[in-house]
Coordinates of C-alpha atoms and ligand atoms in Angstrom, one line a residue:
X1 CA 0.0 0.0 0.0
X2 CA 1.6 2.8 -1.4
X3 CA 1.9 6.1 1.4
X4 CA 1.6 9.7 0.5
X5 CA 3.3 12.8 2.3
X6 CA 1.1 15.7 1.9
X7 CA 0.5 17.3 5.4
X8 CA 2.6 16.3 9.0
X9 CA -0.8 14.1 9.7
X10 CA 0.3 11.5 7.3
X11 CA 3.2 10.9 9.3
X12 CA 2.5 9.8 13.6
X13 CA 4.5 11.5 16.2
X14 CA 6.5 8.1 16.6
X15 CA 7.3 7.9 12.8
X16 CA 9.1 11.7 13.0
X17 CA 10.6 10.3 15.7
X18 CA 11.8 8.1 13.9
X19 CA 12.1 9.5 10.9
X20 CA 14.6 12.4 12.5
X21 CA 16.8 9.9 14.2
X22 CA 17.6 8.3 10.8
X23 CA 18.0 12.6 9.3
X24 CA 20.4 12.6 12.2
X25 CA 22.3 9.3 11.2
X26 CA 22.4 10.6 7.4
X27 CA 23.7 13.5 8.2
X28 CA 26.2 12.5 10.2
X29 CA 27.7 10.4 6.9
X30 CA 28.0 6.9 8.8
X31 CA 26.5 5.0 5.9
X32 CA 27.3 7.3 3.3
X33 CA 27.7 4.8 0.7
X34 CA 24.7 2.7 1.6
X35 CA 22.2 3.4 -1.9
X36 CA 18.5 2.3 -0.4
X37 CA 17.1 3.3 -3.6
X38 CA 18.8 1.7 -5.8
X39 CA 17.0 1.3 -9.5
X40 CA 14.3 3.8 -8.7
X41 CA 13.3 7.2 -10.4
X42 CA 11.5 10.2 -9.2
X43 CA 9.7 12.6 -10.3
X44 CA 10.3 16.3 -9.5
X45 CA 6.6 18.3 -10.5
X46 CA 6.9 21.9 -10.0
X47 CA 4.8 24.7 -10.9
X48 CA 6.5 27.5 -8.6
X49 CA 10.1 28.6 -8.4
X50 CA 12.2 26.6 -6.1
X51 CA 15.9 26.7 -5.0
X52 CA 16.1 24.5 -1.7
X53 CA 13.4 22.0 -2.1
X54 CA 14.4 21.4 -5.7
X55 CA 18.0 20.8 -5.3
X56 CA 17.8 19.2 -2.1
X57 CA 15.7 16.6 -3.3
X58 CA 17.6 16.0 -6.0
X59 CA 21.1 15.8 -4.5
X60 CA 18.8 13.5 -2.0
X61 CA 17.6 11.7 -4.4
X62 CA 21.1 11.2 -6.0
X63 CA 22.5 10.2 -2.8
X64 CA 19.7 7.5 -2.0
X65 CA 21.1 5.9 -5.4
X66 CA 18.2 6.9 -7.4
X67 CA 17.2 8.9 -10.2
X68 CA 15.7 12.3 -10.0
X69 CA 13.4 13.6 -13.2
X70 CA 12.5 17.6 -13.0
X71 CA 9.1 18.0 -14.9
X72 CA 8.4 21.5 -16.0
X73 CA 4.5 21.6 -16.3
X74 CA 5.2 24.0 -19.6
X75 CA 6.9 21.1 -20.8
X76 CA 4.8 17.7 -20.0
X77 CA 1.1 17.6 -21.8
X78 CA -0.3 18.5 -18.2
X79 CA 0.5 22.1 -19.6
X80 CA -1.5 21.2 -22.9
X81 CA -4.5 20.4 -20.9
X82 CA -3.6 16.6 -20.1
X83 CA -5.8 16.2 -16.9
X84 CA -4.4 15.3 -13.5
X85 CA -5.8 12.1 -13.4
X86 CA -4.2 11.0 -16.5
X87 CA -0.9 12.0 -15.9
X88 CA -1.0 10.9 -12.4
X89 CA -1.4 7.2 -14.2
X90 CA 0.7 7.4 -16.7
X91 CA 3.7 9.1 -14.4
X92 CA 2.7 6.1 -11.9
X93 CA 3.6 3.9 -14.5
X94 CA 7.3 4.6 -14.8
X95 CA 8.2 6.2 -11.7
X96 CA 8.7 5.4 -8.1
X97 CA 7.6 8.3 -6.3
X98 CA 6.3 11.9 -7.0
X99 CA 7.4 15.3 -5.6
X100 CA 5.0 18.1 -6.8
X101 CA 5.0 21.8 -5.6
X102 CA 2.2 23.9 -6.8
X103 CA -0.6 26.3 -5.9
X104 CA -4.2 24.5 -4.9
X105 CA -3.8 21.7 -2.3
X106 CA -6.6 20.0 -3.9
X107 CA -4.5 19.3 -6.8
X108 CA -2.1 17.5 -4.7
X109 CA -5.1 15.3 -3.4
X110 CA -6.8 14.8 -6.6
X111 CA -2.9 13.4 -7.8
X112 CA -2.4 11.7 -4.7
X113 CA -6.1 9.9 -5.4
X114 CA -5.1 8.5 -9.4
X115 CA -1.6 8.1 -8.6
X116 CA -0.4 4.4 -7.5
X117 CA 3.0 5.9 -6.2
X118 CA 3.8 8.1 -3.4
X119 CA 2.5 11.6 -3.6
X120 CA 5.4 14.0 -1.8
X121 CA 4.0 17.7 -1.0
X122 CA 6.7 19.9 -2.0
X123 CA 4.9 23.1 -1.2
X124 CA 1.3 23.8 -1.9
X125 CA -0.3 27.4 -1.0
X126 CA -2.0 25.7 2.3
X127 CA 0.9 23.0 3.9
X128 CA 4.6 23.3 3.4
X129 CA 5.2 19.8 5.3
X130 CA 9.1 18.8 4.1
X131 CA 9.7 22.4 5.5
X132 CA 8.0 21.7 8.9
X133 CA 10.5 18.3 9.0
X134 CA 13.2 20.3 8.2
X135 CA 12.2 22.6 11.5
X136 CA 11.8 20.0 13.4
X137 CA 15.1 18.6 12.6
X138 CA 16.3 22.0 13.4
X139 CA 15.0 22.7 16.8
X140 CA 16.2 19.2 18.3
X141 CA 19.7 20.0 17.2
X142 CA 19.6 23.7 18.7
X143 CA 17.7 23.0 22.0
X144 CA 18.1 18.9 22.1
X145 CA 14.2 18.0 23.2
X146 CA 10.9 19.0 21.0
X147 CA 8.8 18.5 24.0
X148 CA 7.6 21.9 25.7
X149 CA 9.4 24.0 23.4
X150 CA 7.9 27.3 22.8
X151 CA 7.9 28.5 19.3
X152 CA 6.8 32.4 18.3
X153 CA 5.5 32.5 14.6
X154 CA 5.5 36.3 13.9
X155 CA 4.1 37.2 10.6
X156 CA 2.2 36.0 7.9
X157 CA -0.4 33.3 9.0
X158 CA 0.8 31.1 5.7
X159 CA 1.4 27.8 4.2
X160 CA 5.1 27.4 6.2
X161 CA 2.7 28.6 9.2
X162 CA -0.1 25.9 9.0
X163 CA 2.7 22.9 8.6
X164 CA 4.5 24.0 11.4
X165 CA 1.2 24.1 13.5
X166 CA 0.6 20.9 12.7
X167 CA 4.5 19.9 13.7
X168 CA 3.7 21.4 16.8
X169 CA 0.6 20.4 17.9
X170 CA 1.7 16.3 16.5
X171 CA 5.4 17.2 18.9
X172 CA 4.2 18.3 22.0
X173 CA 5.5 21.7 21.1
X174 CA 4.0 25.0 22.1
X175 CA 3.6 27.5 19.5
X176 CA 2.2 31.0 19.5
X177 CA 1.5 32.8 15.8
X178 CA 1.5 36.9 16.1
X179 CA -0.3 38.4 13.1
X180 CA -2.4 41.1 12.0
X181 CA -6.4 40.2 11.8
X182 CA -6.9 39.0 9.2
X183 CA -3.6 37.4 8.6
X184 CA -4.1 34.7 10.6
X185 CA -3.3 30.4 10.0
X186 CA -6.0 28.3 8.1
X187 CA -9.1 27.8 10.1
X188 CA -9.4 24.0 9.7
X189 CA -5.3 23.7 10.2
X190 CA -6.1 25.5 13.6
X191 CA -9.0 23.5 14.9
X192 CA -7.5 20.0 13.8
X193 CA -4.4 20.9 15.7
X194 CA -6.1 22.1 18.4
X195 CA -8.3 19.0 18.9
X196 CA -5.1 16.3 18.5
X197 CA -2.6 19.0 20.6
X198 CA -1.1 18.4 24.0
X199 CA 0.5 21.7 23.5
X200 CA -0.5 25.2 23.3
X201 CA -1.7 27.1 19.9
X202 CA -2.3 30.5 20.7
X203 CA -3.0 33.3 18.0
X204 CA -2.6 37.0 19.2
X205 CA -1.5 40.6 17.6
X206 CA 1.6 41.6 19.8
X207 CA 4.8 40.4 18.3
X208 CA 6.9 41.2 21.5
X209 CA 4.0 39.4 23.4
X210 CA 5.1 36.1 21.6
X211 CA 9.0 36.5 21.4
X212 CA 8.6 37.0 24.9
X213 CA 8.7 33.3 26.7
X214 CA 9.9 31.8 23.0
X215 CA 12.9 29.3 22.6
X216 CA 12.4 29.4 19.2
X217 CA 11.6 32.6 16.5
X218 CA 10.2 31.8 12.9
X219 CA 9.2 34.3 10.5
X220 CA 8.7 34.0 6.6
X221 CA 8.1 36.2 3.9
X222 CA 4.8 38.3 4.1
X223 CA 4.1 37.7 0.2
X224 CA 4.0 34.6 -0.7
X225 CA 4.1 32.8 -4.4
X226 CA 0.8 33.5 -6.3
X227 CA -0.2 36.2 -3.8
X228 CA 2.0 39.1 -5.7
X229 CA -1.1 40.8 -6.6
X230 CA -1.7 41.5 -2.8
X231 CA 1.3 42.2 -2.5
X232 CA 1.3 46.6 -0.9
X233 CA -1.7 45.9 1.1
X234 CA -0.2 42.7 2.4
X235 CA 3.3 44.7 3.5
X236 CA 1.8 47.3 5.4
X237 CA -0.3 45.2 7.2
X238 CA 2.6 43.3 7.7
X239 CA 5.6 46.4 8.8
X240 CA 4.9 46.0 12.4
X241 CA 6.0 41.7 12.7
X242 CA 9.8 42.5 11.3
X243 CA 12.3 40.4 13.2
X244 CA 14.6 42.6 14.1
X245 CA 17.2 43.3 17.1
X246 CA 14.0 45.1 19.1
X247 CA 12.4 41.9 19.1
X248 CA 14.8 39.9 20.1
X249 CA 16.3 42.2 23.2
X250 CA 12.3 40.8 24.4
X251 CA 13.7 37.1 23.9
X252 CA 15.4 34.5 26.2
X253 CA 19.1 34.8 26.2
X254 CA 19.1 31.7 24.2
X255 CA 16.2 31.8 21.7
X256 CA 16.6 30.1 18.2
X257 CA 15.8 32.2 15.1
X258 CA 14.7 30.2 11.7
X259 CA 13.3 31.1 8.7
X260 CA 12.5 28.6 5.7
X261 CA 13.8 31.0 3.1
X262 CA 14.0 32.4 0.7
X263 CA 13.8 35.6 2.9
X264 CA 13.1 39.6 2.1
X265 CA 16.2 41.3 3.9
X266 CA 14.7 44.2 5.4
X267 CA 10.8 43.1 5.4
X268 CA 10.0 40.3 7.5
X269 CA 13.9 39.7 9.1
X270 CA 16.9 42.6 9.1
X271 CA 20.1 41.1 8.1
X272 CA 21.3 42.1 12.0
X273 CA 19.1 39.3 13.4
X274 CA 19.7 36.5 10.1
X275 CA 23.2 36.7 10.2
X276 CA 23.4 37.3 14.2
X277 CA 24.2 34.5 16.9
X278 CA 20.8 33.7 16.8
X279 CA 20.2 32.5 13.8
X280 CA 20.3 28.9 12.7
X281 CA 18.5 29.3 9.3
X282 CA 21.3 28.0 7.1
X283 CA 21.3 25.0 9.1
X284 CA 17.9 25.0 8.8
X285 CA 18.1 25.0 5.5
X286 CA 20.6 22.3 5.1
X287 CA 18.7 20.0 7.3
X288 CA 15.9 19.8 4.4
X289 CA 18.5 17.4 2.6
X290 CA 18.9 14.9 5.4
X291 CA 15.2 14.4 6.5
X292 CA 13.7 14.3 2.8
X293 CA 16.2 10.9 2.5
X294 CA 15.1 10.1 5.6
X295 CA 11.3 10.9 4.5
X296 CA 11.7 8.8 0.9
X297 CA 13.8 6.1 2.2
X298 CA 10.6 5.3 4.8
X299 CA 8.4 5.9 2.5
X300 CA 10.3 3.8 -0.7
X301 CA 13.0 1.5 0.8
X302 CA 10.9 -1.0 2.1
X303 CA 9.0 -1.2 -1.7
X304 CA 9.3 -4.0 -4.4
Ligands
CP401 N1 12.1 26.8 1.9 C1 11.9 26.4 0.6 O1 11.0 25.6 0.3 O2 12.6 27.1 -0.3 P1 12.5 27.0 -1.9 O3 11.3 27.7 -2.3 O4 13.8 27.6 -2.4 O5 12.3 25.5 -2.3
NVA402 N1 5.4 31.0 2.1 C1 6.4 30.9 1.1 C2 7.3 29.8 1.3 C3 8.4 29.6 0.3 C4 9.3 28.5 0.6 C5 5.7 30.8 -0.3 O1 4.8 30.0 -0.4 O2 6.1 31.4 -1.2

């Protein structure tokens, strides 16, 4: 029975367990020359820009002992009007697994529904889950427990938002997201989490309110892809939830800054803070690497 990865609930909180142990063990090189993949091909379906998630999966991919294919939409039939059921069987046919980014999460279902293969959520414009593993990976490195840690979200109440809502609430983690009304994470992200959480998920307007008792910062751009049109309104709205040194004199000693990037130096983060003593967020961003082989050897190795 073939498993998809399209939001953190698809995974239980002992499989990330799990799951970041062997991140931990890849990254640490012990069995570097170990291919798990051997023989197998995957697919690479983007229809928005991408720098990390697109080269860390195929260097990833690479390093499993597989074969990555990048598929352009402009330049498969799906951009031709092929539906998504029809290339979701065909593709099933000669690959192994499927990494798609694009903007409705429905089409990631609707794919995930016709496809016989694993269905890998690369970024849709509700869940970012690979990025919430990534975090995850992160935080236990910087502060060694996931348990009781207390994350402040300040910002735009967004796709990298809702996955790492659900990371927290499936963790045991606290988090708090500050954001303009309005702004705020998906309603039915919010009240699933809430229902499964052991942990606190608390919304509220005052950035220095949530830096305040946080072990952990996270911001992310205030525009994200496909909302350029909204993009003035959604900046000033936004002006007052920059991390920046004032926030952080409100922090603990300690405190963790991450951001999934790409980042807008001087909106959302000053340069002070993302290249400060703080920050972790190029470790952050190398850590996507290690837990997507850790995600695609769990969810391919064991596979005929
Ligand atoms: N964080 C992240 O997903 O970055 P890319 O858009 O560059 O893939
Ligand atoms: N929220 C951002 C994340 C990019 C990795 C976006 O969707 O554009």
């Amino acid at each position: 029975m073939k498993r998809d990865f399209l939001t953190l609930w698809d995974l239980s909180s002992e499989e990330v367990d799990t799951l970041l142990k062997r991140a931990g063990e890849m990254k640490s090189g012990i069995d570097a020359n170990k291919c798990p993949l051997i023989g197998k091909s995957i697919g690479l379906l983007f229809e928005k820009a991408s720098t990390r998630t697109r080269v860390s999966f195929e260097v990833g991919i690479y390093q499993l002992g597989a074969h990555p294919i990048y598929l352009n939409p402009n330049e498969i039939q799906l951009g031709r009007g092929e539906t998504i059921p029809d290339t979701a069987r065909t593709l099933s046919r000669y690959l192994n697994a499927v990494v798609i980014r694009t903007f409705g999460h429905d089409l990631l279902d609707k794919f995930a529904s016709c496809s016989s293969i694993p269905v890998i959520n690369g970024l849709s414009d509700l869940h970012h889950p690979c990025q919430a593993l990534g975090d995850l990976m992160t935080i236990l490195e910087k502060k060694g427990r996931l348990k009781d840690i207390h994350i402040a979200y300040i910002g735009d109440g967004n796709n990298v938002a809702n996955s790492l809502i659900e990371a927290a609430s499936l963790m045991g983690m606290n988090i708090t997201i500050a954001c303009p009304e309005g702004y705020e994470p998906d309603p039915d992200v919010l009240e699933r989490a809430r229902a499964s959480a052991k942990s606190e998920i608390i919304i509220l307007r005052e950035p220095k309110e949530a830096a305040g008792r946080a072990d952990v910062i996270y911001t992310d751009v205030w525009v994200s892809m496909g909302q350029e049109k909204e993009s003035e309104e959604k900046k000033k709205r936004l002006k007052n939830y920059q991390i920046n040194s004032n926030i952080l004199s409100c922090a603990k000693k300690d405190v963790v800054v991450l951001h999934c990037l790409p980042a807008h130096r001087g909106e959302e983060i000053t340069d002070e803070v993302m290249d400060g003593p703080h920050s972790a967020i190029f470790d952050q961003a190398e850590n996507r690497l290690h837990v997507q082989k850790a995600l695609l050897e769990m969810l391919l190795a064991k596979d005929s």
